[in-house]
Amino acid sequence: MTSESVVRVENVSVKYDRNLVLDQVSIDVTRGSVFALLGRNGAGKSSLMRCLLGLQKPTSGRVLLFGEDVWLHRARLSSRAAYVPENSDAPGQLRVRDVAAFHESMYPTWDRAAVRARLDRMGVPEAGTISSLSKGQRALCTLALALGSRPELLVLDDPTLGLDVVARNDFFSDFIGELAERGTTVILTTHDLAGVEGIADRVGILQGSRLALDEEVEKLKAERGQSLEEIFTDTTRGPGRQS
């Protein structure tokens, strides 16, 4: 892993009317690292993710993606990143292979063999419709499709929400670790603190519109003598804000 920044959030603030949801937040995510963004509901995670992906312009500050302002160059930069939302928005009547074919038509770097191999490994039938898949299968299917374009940056929004213990463990141990090893940068929000503790290089915690903590996970645990869940609880005591 190098020290090259893939994502740099510079003094980003977001305000809706009089409601300040992000206040001067700065984050630097280096290539090949796994960064976990944590915070209670309403802490501002969703607003920050939208700014990071070029879907929303910050009230002030800026986000650099691969060294360029993502808001000014979002159309071009989006091809180098992939986003996995909490819930898949693929039409339920479509078959998995048809959704894969649609994605393939949009990305010249699409790796069809790798997508098929991941779907098979994940136990997701290509002939099945999206609506016939379990919630866990839908989440894994969305991940496999996101990886099909071989993105340099993968952004995950609470990817294991609703998954059973086995599926969560498989997700964190196999896929996120695999991505980090081959140099893909990962940013994820999650409520699964136990799962992310073993794979995140760095953690940021939002509280009360500000970044209350940003530190390497192992260094943080060693200094405090606490688990990530205990550190999160101590850091986020008090009321949050809307996202």
Short mmCIF file of C-alpha atoms in Angstrom, two decimals:
data_model
loop_
_atom_site.label_atom_id
_atom_site.label_comp_id
_atom_site.label_asym_id
_atom_site.label_seq_id
_atom_site.Cartn_x
_atom_site.Cartn_y
_atom_site.Cartn_z
CA MET A 1 0.00 0.00 0.00
CA THR A 2 1.31 3.47 -0.88
CA SER A 3 0.58 6.82 0.73
CA GLU A 4 -1.16 8.08 -2.41
CA SER A 5 -4.54 9.60 -1.61
CA VAL A 6 -7.51 8.15 -3.46
CA VAL A 7 -10.07 10.18 -1.50
CA ARG A 8 -9.38 13.49 0.21
CA VAL A 9 -12.23 15.25 1.99
CA GLU A 10 -11.19 18.85 2.69
CA ASN A 11 -13.12 20.85 5.30
CA VAL A 12 -16.51 19.69 4.03
CA SER A 13 -19.61 21.20 5.57
CA VAL A 14 -23.20 20.40 4.61
CA LYS A 15 -26.17 22.46 5.71
CA TYR A 16 -29.88 21.92 4.97
CA ASP A 17 -31.66 25.22 5.65
CA ARG A 18 -30.42 25.99 9.19
CA ASN A 19 -29.48 22.41 10.02
CA LEU A 20 -25.71 21.84 9.95
CA VAL A 21 -25.18 18.10 9.42
CA LEU A 22 -21.46 18.13 8.61
CA ASP A 23 -19.08 20.70 10.06
CA GLN A 24 -15.56 21.08 8.61
CA VAL A 25 -14.95 17.34 8.09
CA SER A 26 -11.58 16.30 6.63
CA ILE A 27 -10.59 12.71 5.77
CA ASP A 28 -7.70 11.26 3.78
CA VAL A 29 -8.00 7.70 2.44
CA THR A 30 -4.89 6.15 0.88
CA ARG A 31 -4.75 3.68 -1.99
CA GLY A 32 -5.35 0.05 -1.06
CA SER A 33 -6.65 0.81 2.43
CA VAL A 34 -9.99 -0.03 4.05
CA PHE A 35 -11.59 2.97 5.77
CA ALA A 36 -14.65 2.45 7.98
CA LEU A 37 -16.88 5.48 8.54
CA LEU A 38 -18.97 5.02 11.67
CA GLY A 39 -21.66 7.04 13.37
CA ARG A 40 -25.11 6.64 14.84
CA ASN A 41 -28.18 7.18 12.68
CA GLY A 42 -28.37 10.85 11.78
CA ALA A 43 -24.65 11.51 12.26
CA GLY A 44 -24.14 12.70 8.67
CA LYS A 45 -22.71 9.55 7.05
CA SER A 46 -25.17 9.59 4.15
CA SER A 47 -24.48 13.24 3.37
CA LEU A 48 -20.74 12.61 3.36
CA MET A 49 -21.12 9.58 1.08
CA ARG A 50 -23.19 11.61 -1.40
CA CYS A 51 -20.52 14.31 -1.47
CA LEU A 52 -17.79 11.71 -1.88
CA LEU A 53 -19.53 10.15 -4.88
CA GLY A 54 -20.21 13.49 -6.57
CA LEU A 55 -23.96 13.17 -6.04
CA GLN A 56 -24.17 16.24 -3.83
CA LYS A 57 -22.22 19.50 -3.71
CA PRO A 58 -20.96 20.40 -0.23
CA THR A 59 -22.11 23.69 1.24
CA SER A 60 -18.42 24.46 1.67
CA GLY A 61 -15.17 22.57 1.24
CA ARG A 62 -14.46 19.99 -1.45
CA VAL A 63 -13.83 16.30 -2.11
CA LEU A 64 -10.91 15.17 -4.26
CA LEU A 65 -11.18 11.79 -5.95
CA PHE A 66 -7.94 10.56 -7.52
CA GLY A 67 -6.60 14.09 -7.07
CA GLU A 68 -9.48 15.88 -8.85
CA ASP A 69 -12.56 17.69 -7.60
CA VAL A 70 -15.29 15.05 -7.78
CA TRP A 71 -18.10 17.59 -8.17
CA LEU A 72 -16.46 19.23 -11.17
CA HIS A 73 -15.44 15.96 -12.85
CA ARG A 74 -18.00 13.49 -11.50
CA ALA A 75 -18.99 12.02 -14.88
CA ARG A 76 -15.45 10.97 -15.72
CA LEU A 77 -14.34 9.99 -12.22
CA SER A 78 -17.42 7.84 -11.55
CA SER A 79 -16.15 5.23 -14.00
CA ARG A 80 -13.23 4.52 -11.65
CA ALA A 81 -15.45 3.93 -8.63
CA ALA A 82 -18.28 1.56 -7.72
CA TYR A 83 -21.06 1.99 -5.17
CA VAL A 84 -22.92 -0.72 -3.29
CA PRO A 85 -26.07 0.74 -1.66
CA GLU A 86 -27.79 -0.72 1.36
CA ASN A 87 -30.62 -2.02 -0.83
CA SER A 88 -30.37 -3.13 -4.46
CA ASP A 89 -32.43 -1.03 -6.88
CA ALA A 90 -32.42 -3.61 -9.70
CA PRO A 91 -35.95 -4.44 -10.99
CA GLY A 92 -37.19 -7.59 -9.28
CA GLN A 93 -38.50 -9.21 -12.46
CA LEU A 94 -35.11 -9.23 -14.18
CA ARG A 95 -32.84 -12.25 -14.06
CA VAL A 96 -29.40 -11.89 -12.54
CA ARG A 97 -27.71 -12.58 -15.88
CA ASP A 98 -29.78 -9.83 -17.55
CA VAL A 99 -28.77 -7.29 -14.90
CA ALA A 100 -25.15 -8.38 -15.37
CA ALA A 101 -25.47 -7.93 -19.14
CA PHE A 102 -26.86 -4.41 -18.64
CA HIS A 103 -23.90 -3.49 -16.43
CA GLU A 104 -21.48 -5.01 -18.94
CA SER A 105 -22.83 -2.75 -21.71
CA MET A 106 -21.80 0.33 -19.71
CA TYR A 107 -18.23 -0.61 -18.75
CA PRO A 108 -15.47 -1.32 -21.30
CA THR A 109 -13.36 -2.90 -18.53
CA TRP A 110 -16.10 -5.38 -17.56
CA ASP A 111 -14.72 -8.76 -16.45
CA ARG A 112 -17.49 -11.24 -17.34
CA ALA A 113 -15.58 -14.33 -16.20
CA ALA A 114 -14.81 -12.83 -12.81
CA VAL A 115 -18.44 -11.82 -12.27
CA ARG A 116 -19.68 -15.31 -13.10
CA ALA A 117 -17.07 -16.85 -10.81
CA ARG A 118 -18.07 -14.58 -7.92
CA LEU A 119 -21.78 -15.25 -8.40
CA ASP A 120 -21.10 -18.98 -8.39
CA ARG A 121 -18.89 -18.71 -5.32
CA MET A 122 -21.54 -16.66 -3.54
CA GLY A 123 -24.29 -19.14 -4.40
CA VAL A 124 -26.24 -16.62 -6.50
CA PRO A 125 -28.00 -18.32 -9.48
CA GLU A 126 -27.59 -16.37 -12.74
CA ALA A 127 -30.94 -17.72 -14.00
CA GLY A 128 -32.81 -16.54 -10.91
CA THR A 129 -34.76 -13.29 -10.78
CA ILE A 130 -33.72 -10.53 -8.40
CA SER A 131 -36.99 -10.91 -6.48
CA SER A 132 -36.37 -14.64 -5.94
CA LEU A 133 -33.07 -14.03 -4.15
CA SER A 134 -32.79 -13.86 -0.39
CA LYS A 135 -31.68 -10.55 1.13
CA GLY A 136 -28.21 -11.97 1.61
CA GLN A 137 -28.02 -13.16 -1.99
CA ARG A 138 -29.19 -9.77 -3.26
CA ALA A 139 -26.46 -8.04 -1.26
CA LEU A 140 -23.80 -10.41 -2.58
CA CYS A 141 -25.15 -10.09 -6.13
CA THR A 142 -24.90 -6.29 -5.92
CA LEU A 143 -21.33 -6.62 -4.70
CA ALA A 144 -20.37 -9.01 -7.52
CA LEU A 145 -21.80 -6.61 -10.10
CA ALA A 146 -20.04 -3.63 -8.52
CA LEU A 147 -16.72 -5.46 -8.81
CA GLY A 148 -17.33 -6.35 -12.46
CA SER A 149 -15.85 -3.09 -13.73
CA ARG A 150 -12.68 -3.63 -11.68
CA PRO A 151 -13.07 -0.33 -9.78
CA GLU A 152 -10.17 1.41 -8.10
CA LEU A 153 -12.50 2.60 -5.34
CA LEU A 154 -15.40 0.68 -3.81
CA VAL A 155 -17.90 2.53 -1.61
CA LEU A 156 -20.18 0.35 0.53
CA ASP A 157 -23.20 1.66 2.44
CA ASP A 158 -23.86 -0.71 5.36
CA PRO A 159 -23.38 -3.78 3.09
CA THR A 160 -24.09 -6.45 5.72
CA LEU A 161 -27.29 -4.98 7.15
CA GLY A 162 -29.88 -7.75 7.42
CA LEU A 163 -27.46 -10.58 6.66
CA ASP A 164 -27.15 -13.61 8.92
CA VAL A 165 -23.96 -14.27 10.87
CA VAL A 166 -22.47 -16.68 8.32
CA ALA A 167 -23.09 -14.34 5.38
CA ARG A 168 -21.65 -11.37 7.31
CA ASN A 169 -18.51 -13.30 8.21
CA ASP A 170 -18.04 -14.47 4.61
CA PHE A 171 -18.48 -10.93 3.33
CA PHE A 172 -15.90 -9.37 5.61
CA SER A 173 -13.30 -12.13 5.67
CA ASP A 174 -13.33 -13.04 1.99
CA PHE A 175 -14.27 -10.09 -0.16
CA ILE A 176 -13.10 -6.96 1.63
CA GLY A 177 -9.80 -8.60 2.48
CA GLU A 178 -9.38 -9.76 -1.11
CA LEU A 179 -10.03 -6.24 -2.40
CA ALA A 180 -7.48 -4.67 -0.08
CA GLU A 181 -4.83 -7.22 -1.02
CA ARG A 182 -5.11 -6.38 -4.73
CA GLY A 183 -4.98 -2.63 -4.18
CA THR A 184 -8.64 -1.65 -4.34
CA THR A 185 -9.49 1.13 -1.93
CA VAL A 186 -12.58 0.53 0.20
CA ILE A 187 -14.74 3.01 2.11
CA LEU A 188 -17.67 1.59 4.01
CA THR A 189 -20.27 2.67 6.50
CA THR A 190 -21.49 -0.06 8.80
CA HIS A 191 -23.24 -0.90 12.05
CA ASP A 192 -21.41 -4.23 12.23
CA LEU A 193 -18.51 -3.14 14.43
CA ALA A 194 -17.35 -6.66 15.22
CA GLY A 195 -17.13 -7.52 11.53
CA VAL A 196 -15.30 -4.39 10.47
CA GLU A 197 -12.82 -4.50 13.35
CA GLY A 198 -10.79 -7.23 11.71
CA ILE A 199 -10.56 -5.73 8.22
CA ALA A 200 -10.48 -1.92 8.55
CA ASP A 201 -7.09 -0.20 8.49
CA ARG A 202 -8.51 3.08 9.71
CA VAL A 203 -11.74 4.24 11.33
CA GLY A 204 -13.49 7.60 11.38
CA ILE A 205 -16.35 8.32 13.78
CA LEU A 206 -18.86 11.11 13.18
CA GLN A 207 -20.58 12.67 16.17
CA GLY A 208 -22.64 15.84 16.34
CA SER A 209 -21.80 16.89 12.75
CA ARG A 210 -18.03 16.69 13.32
CA LEU A 211 -15.39 14.02 12.85
CA ALA A 212 -14.78 13.10 16.47
CA LEU A 213 -12.11 10.49 15.75
CA ASP A 214 -9.91 9.42 12.84
CA GLU A 215 -7.22 6.85 13.63
CA GLU A 216 -5.62 3.56 12.67
CA VAL A 217 -7.71 0.76 14.18
CA GLU A 218 -4.92 -1.27 15.76
CA LYS A 219 -3.18 1.81 17.18
CA LEU A 220 -6.46 3.04 18.61
CA LYS A 221 -7.27 -0.28 20.28
CA ALA A 222 -3.75 -0.59 21.71
CA GLU A 223 -3.77 2.92 23.15
CA ARG A 224 -7.21 2.62 24.73
CA GLY A 225 -7.24 -1.06 25.62
CA GLN A 226 -10.81 -1.31 24.30
CA SER A 227 -12.65 -3.04 21.48
CA LEU A 228 -13.86 -0.96 18.55
CA GLU A 229 -17.43 -1.29 19.83
CA GLU A 230 -16.42 0.13 23.22
CA ILE A 231 -14.51 2.98 21.59
CA PHE A 232 -17.51 3.74 19.36
CA THR A 233 -19.88 3.81 22.34
CA ASP A 234 -17.63 6.16 24.29
CA THR A 235 -17.12 8.47 21.31
CA THR A 236 -20.77 8.77 20.27
CA ARG A 237 -22.43 9.43 23.60
CA GLY A 238 -24.86 12.29 23.23
CA PRO A 239 -27.40 13.40 20.58
CA GLY A 240 -26.67 13.06 16.88
CA ARG A 241 -27.97 15.03 13.92
CA GLN A 242 -29.94 14.39 10.79
CA SER A 243 -28.17 12.98 7.72
#
